[in-house]
Short mmCIF file of C-alpha atoms and ligand atoms in Angstrom, two decimals:
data_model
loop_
_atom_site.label_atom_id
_atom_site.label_comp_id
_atom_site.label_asym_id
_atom_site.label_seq_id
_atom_site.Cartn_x
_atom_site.Cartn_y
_atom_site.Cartn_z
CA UNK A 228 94.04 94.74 103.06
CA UNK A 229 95.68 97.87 102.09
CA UNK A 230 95.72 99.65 98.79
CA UNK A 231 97.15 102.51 97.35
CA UNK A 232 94.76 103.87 94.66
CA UNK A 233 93.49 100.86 92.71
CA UNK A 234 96.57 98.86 93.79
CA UNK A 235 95.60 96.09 95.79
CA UNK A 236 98.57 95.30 98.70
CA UNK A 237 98.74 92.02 100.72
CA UNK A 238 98.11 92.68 104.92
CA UNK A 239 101.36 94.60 106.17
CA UNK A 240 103.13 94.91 102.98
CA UNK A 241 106.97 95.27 103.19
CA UNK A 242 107.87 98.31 101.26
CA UNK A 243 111.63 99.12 100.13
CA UNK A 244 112.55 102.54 100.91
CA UNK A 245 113.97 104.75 97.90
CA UNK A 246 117.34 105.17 99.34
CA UNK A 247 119.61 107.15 97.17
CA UNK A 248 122.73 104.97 95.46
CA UNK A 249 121.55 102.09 96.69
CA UNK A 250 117.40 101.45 95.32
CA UNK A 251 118.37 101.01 91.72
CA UNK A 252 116.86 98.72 89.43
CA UNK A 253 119.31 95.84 90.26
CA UNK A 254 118.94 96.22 94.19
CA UNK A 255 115.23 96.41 93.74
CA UNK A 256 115.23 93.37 91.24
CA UNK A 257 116.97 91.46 94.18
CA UNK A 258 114.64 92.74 96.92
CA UNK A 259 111.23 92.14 94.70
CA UNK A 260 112.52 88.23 94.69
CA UNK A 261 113.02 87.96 98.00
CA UNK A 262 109.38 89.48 99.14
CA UNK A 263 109.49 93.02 99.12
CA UNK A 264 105.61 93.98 98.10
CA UNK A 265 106.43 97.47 96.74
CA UNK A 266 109.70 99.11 95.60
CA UNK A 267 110.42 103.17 95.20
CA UNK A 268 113.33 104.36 93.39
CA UNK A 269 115.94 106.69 94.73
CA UNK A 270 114.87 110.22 94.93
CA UNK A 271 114.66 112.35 91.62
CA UNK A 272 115.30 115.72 91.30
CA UNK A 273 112.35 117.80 89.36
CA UNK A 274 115.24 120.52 88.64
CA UNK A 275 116.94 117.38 87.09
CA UNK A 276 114.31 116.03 85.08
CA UNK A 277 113.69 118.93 83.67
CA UNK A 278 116.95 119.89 82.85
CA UNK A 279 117.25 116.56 81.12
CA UNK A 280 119.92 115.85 83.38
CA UNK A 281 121.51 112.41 82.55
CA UNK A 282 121.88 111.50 85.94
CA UNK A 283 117.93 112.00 86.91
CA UNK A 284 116.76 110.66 84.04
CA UNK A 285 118.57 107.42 83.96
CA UNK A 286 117.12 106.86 87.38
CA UNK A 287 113.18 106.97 85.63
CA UNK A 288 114.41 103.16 84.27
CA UNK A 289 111.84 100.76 85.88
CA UNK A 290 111.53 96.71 85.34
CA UNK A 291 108.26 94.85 84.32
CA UNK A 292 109.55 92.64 86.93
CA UNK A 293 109.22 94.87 89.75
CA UNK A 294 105.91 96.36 89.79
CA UNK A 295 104.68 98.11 92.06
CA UNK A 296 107.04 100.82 91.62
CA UNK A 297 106.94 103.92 92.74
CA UNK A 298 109.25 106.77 90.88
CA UNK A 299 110.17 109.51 94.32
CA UNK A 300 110.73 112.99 92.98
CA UNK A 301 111.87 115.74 95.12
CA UNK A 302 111.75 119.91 94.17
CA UNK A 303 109.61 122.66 95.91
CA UNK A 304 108.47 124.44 92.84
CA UNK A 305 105.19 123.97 91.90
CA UNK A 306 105.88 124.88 87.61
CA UNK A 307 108.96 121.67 87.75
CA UNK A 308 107.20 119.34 89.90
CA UNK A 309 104.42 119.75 87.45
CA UNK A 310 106.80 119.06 84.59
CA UNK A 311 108.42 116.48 86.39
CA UNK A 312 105.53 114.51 87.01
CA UNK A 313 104.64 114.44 82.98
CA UNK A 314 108.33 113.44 82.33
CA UNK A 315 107.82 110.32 85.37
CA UNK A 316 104.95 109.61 83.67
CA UNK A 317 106.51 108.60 79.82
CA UNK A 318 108.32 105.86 82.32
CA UNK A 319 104.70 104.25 82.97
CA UNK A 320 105.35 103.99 87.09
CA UNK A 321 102.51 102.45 89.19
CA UNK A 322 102.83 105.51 91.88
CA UNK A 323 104.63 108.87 92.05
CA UNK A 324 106.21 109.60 95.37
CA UNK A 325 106.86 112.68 96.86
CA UNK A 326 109.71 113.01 99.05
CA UNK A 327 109.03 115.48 101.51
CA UNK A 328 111.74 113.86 103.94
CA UNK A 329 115.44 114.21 102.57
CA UNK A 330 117.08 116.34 105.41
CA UNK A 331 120.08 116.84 104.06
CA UNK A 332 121.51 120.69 103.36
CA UNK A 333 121.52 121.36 99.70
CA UNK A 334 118.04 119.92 99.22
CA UNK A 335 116.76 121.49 102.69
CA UNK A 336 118.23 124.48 101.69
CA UNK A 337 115.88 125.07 98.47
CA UNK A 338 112.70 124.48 100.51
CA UNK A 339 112.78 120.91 98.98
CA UNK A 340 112.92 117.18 101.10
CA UNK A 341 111.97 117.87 104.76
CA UNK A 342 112.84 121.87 103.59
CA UNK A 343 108.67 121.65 103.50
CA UNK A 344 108.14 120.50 106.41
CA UNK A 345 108.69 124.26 107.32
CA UNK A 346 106.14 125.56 105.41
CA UNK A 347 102.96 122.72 105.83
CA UNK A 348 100.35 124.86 103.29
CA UNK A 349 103.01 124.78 100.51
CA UNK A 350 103.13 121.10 101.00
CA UNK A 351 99.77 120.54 100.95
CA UNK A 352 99.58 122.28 98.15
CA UNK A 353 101.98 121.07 96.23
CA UNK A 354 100.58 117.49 96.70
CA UNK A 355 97.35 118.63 95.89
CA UNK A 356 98.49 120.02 92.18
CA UNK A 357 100.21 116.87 91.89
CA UNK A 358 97.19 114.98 92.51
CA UNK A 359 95.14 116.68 89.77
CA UNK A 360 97.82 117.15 87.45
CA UNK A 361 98.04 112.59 86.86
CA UNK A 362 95.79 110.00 86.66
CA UNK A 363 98.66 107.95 88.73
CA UNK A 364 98.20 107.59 92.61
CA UNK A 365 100.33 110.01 94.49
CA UNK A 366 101.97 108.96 97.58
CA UNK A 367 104.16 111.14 100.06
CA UNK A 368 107.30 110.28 102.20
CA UNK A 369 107.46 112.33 104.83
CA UNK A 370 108.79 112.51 108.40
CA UNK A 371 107.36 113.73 112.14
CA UNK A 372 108.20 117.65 111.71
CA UNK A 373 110.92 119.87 111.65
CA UNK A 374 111.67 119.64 114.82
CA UNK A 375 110.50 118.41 118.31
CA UNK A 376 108.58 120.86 119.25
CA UNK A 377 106.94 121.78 115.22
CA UNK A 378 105.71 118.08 115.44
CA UNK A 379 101.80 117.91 113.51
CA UNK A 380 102.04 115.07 111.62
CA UNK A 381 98.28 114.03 112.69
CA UNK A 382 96.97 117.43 110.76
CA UNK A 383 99.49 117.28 108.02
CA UNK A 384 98.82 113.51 107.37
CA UNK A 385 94.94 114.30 107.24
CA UNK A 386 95.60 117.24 104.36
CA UNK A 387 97.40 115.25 102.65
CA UNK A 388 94.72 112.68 102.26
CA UNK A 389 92.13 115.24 101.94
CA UNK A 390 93.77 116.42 98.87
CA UNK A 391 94.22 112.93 97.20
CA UNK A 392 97.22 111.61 98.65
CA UNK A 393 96.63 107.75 98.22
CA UNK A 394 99.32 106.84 101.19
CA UNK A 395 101.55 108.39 103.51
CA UNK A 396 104.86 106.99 104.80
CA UNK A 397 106.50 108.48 107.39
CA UNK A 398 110.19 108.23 109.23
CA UNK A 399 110.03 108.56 112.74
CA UNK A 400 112.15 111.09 113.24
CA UNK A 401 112.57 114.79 112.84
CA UNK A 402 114.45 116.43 110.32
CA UNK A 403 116.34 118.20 113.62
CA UNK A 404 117.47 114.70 114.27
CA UNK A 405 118.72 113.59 111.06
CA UNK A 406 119.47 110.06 111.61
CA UNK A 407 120.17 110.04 115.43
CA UNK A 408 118.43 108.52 118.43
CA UNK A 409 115.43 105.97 117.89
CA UNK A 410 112.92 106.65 115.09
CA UNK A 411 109.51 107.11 117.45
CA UNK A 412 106.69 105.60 116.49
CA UNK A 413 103.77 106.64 118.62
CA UNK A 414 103.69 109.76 116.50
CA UNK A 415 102.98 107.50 113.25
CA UNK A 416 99.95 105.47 115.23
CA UNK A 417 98.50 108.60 116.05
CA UNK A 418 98.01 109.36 112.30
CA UNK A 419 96.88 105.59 112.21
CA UNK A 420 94.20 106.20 114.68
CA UNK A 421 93.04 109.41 113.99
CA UNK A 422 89.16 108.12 112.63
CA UNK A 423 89.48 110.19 109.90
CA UNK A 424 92.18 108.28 108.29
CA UNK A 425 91.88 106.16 105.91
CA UNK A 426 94.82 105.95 103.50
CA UNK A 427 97.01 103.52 104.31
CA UNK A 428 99.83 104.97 107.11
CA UNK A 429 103.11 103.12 106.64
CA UNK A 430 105.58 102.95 109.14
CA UNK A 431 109.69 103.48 108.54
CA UNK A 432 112.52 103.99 110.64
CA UNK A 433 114.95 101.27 112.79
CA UNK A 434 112.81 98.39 111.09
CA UNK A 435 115.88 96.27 111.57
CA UNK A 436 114.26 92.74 112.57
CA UNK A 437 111.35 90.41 112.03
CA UNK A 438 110.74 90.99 115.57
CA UNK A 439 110.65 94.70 114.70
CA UNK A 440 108.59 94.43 112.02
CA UNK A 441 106.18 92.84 114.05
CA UNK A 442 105.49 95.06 116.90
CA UNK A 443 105.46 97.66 114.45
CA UNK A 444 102.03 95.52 113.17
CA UNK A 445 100.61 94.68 116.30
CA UNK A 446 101.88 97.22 118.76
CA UNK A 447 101.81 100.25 116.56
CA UNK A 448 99.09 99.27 114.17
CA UNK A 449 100.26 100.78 111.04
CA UNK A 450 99.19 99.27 107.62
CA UNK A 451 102.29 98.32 106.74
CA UNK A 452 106.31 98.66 106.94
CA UNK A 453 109.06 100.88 104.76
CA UNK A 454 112.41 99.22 105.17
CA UNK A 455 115.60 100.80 104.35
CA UNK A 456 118.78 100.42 105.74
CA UNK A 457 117.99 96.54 107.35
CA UNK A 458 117.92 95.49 103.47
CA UNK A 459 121.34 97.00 102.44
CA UNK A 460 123.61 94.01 101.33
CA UNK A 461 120.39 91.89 102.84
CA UNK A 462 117.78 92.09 100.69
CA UNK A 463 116.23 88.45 102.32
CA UNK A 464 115.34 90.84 104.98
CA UNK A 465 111.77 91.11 103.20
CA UNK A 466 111.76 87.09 103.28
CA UNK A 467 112.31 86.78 106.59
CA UNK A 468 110.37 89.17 107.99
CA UNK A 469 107.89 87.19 105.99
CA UNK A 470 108.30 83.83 107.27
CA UNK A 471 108.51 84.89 110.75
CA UNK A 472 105.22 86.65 110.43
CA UNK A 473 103.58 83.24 108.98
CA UNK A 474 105.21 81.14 111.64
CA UNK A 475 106.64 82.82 114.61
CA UNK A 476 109.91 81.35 113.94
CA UNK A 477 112.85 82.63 112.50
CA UNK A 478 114.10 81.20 109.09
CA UNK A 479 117.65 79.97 108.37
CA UNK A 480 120.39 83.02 107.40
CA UNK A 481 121.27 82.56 103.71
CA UNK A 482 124.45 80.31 103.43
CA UNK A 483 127.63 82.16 101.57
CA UNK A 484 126.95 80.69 98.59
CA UNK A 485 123.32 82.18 98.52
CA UNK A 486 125.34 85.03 99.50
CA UNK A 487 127.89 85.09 96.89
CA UNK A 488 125.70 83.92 94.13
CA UNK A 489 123.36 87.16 95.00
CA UNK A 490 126.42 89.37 95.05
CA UNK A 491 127.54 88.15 91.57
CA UNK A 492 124.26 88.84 90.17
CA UNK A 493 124.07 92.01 92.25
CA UNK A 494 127.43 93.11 90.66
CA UNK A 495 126.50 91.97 87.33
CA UNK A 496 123.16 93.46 86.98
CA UNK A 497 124.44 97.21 88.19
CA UNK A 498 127.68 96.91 85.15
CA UNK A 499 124.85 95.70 82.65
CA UNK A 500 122.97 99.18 83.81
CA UNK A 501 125.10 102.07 84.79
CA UNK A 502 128.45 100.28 83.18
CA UNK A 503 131.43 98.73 84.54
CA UNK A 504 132.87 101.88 86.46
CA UNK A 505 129.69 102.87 88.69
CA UNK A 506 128.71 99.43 88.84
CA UNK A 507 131.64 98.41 90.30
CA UNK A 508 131.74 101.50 92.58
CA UNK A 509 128.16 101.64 93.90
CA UNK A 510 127.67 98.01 94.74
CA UNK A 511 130.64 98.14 97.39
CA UNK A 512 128.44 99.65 99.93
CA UNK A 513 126.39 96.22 99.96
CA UNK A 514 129.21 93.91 100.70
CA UNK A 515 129.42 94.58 103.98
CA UNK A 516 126.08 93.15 105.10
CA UNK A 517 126.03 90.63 102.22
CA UNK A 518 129.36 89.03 104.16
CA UNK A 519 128.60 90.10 108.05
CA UNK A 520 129.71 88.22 110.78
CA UNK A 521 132.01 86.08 108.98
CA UNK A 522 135.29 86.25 111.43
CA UNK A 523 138.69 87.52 109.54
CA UNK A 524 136.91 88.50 106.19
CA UNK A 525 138.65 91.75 106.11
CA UNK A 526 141.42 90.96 103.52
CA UNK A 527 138.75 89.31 101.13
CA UNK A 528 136.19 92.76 102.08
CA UNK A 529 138.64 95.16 101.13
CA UNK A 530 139.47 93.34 97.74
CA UNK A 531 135.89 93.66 97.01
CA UNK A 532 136.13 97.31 97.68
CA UNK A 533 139.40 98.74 96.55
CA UNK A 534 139.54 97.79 93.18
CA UNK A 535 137.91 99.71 89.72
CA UNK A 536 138.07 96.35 87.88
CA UNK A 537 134.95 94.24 88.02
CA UNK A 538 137.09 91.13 87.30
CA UNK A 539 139.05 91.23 90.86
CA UNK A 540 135.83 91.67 92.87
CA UNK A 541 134.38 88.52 91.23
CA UNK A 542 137.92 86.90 91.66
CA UNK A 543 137.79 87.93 95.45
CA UNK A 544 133.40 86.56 95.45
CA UNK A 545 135.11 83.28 94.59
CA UNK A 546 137.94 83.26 96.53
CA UNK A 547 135.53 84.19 99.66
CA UNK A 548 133.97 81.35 98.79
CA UNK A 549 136.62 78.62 98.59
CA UNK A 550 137.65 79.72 102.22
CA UNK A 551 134.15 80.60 103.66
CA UNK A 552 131.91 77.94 102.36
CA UNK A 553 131.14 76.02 104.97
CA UNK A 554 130.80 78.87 107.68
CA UNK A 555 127.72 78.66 109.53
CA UNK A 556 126.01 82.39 109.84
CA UNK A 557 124.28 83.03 113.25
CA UNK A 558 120.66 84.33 113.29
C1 FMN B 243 121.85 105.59 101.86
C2 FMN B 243 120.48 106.19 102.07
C3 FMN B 243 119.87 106.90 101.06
C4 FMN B 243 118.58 107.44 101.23
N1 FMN B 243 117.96 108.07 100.20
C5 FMN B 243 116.65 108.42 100.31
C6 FMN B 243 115.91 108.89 99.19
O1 FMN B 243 116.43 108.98 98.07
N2 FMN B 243 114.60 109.23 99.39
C7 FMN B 243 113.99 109.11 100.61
O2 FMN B 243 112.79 109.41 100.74
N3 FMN B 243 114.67 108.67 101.69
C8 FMN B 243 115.95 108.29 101.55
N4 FMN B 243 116.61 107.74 102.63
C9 FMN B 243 115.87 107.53 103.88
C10 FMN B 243 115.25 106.12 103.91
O3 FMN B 243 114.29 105.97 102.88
C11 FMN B 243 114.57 105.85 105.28
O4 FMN B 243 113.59 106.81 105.49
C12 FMN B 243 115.56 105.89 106.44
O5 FMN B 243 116.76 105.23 106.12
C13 FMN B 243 114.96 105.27 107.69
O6 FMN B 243 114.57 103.94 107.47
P1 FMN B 243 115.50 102.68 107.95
O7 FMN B 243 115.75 102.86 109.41
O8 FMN B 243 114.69 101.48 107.61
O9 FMN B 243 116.77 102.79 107.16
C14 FMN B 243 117.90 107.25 102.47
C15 FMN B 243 118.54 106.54 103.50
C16 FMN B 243 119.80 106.00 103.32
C17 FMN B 243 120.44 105.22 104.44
#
């Protein structure tokens, strides 16, 4: 069985990926219920921390309830990563995560997020002041290499561990290919099978299916699976990835009131935290997944979406419901 540090995980955990907007304490509330084995929180910027930026710092808010959790912080100076680790600390996290992954432009641009992945000693390093610097396991998120042909994830994965990194998860892809083409995952089972590995190596990228999940056990080897954008709107992803692992067979789709009763609470939870306005705004991105597949559902989707008052989007849950009950989801 896997572990990171002294945390003990169950065989091929299911881990939810910090994905920014979207892994905040309600989503991960919902996705901790329905299996997931360890949650991260959206990435947090060091130079935000530091700066005591409100933003940043309400993102260090993490449930009883959901533990394991892992706080991700992102930066590429040493002196605020440093600092940013003391401040994660007050918020009593079971793991700090390092995201050394993020490809987009203003964080790649300050040598931060995959911006690293350019300059493999200053990672290492950086990890390894980390390391020393908490009593907390550190963990990294990472992905292949910079590009195709800068691709030495096998080396970096094994400095990484020899400096104290307690698990490595990586993203199949390059930072060159942003999210395009297939995530590879031969790469990732290399770093599994080098013999001197032995942190656990966890998988992400395109884990979109129980069927997935599984090859990515027995085909690929790796310890265990990060899942991101499969659980958006769907957090009984975890579940059935689960069940099918335990029985081969797939379990029935949640019906629409399982559905609507988990976007109510969804909703809910995300007003009660970041209030009514960004509640209501950064839950839309869910409803599309939470409602798939259900023929003609545009007028009641766009009700959901278009309006700032949390009363019409429960209005339109409900109304969804009076005309969609019955409808039978497809596997
Ligand atoms: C909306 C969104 C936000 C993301 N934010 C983060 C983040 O804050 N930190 C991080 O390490 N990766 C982030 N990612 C990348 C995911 O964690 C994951 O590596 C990627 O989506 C591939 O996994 P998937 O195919 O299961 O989605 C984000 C991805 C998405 C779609």
């Amino acid at each position: 069985m896997p572990s990171i540090g002294d945390i003990q995980l169950p065989d091929f955990p299911l881990l939810l990926a910090p994905m920014e907007d979207v892994s905040d304490p309600p989503f991960r509330a919902l996705c901790k219920e329905q299996g997931a084995d360890v949650v991260y929180t959206e990435f947090i910027s060091s130079e935000g921390l530091i700066r005591d930026a409100a933003k940043s710092v309400m993102k260090l808010d993490i449930y009883e309830k959901e533990r394991p959790v892992g706080i991700q912080i992102f930066g590429a100076n040493l002196d605020s990563m440093l600092r940013s680790v003391e401040i994660v600390e007050k918020s009593n996290p079971d793991i700090i995560d390092i995201n050394f992954g993020c490809p987009v432009k203003k964080v790649v641009s300050k040598g931060a997020g995959a911006g690293i992945l350019k300059d493999i000693d200053l990672m290492v390093s950086l990890t390894k002041a980390m390391v020393n610097h908490t009593k907390l396991p550190v963990t990294v998120k990472t992905r292949l290499g910079w590009d195709h042909d800068s691709i030495k994830i096998v080396e970096v994965a094994e400095r990484l561990q020899d400096v104290g990194c307690k698990s490595i998860a990586i993203h199949g892809r390059t930072r060159a290919q942003m999210y395009k083409g297939n995530a590879d995952w031969k790469p990732i089972a290399a770093v599994k099978n080098n013999p001197r590995m032995h942190i656990p190596v966890f998988g992400n990228g395109d884990v979109d299916s129980p069927e997935a999940a599984k090859r990515m056990r027995d085909d690929y080897g790796l310890d265990g699976a990060m899942i991101g954008r499969a659980s958006i709107g769907y957090p009984w992803f975890f579940k059935e990835v689960k069940h099918y692992f335990e029985t081969g067979t797939h379990l029935a789709p949640p019906t629409m009131q399982e559905r609507v009763t988990a976007a109510k609470r969804h909703l809910q939870m995300a007003i009660d935290w970041k209030g009514e306005k960004l509640g209501v705004f950064e839950t839309r991105r869910h409803y599309t997944n939470y409602f798939k597949g259900i023929p003609n559902f545009k007028e009641y989707r766009m009700k959901m979406v278009t309006s700032d008052d949390s009363a019409d989007v429960f209005a339109a849950f409900e109304e969804a419901l009076a005309v969609f009950g019955d409808y039978e989801f497809s596997l």
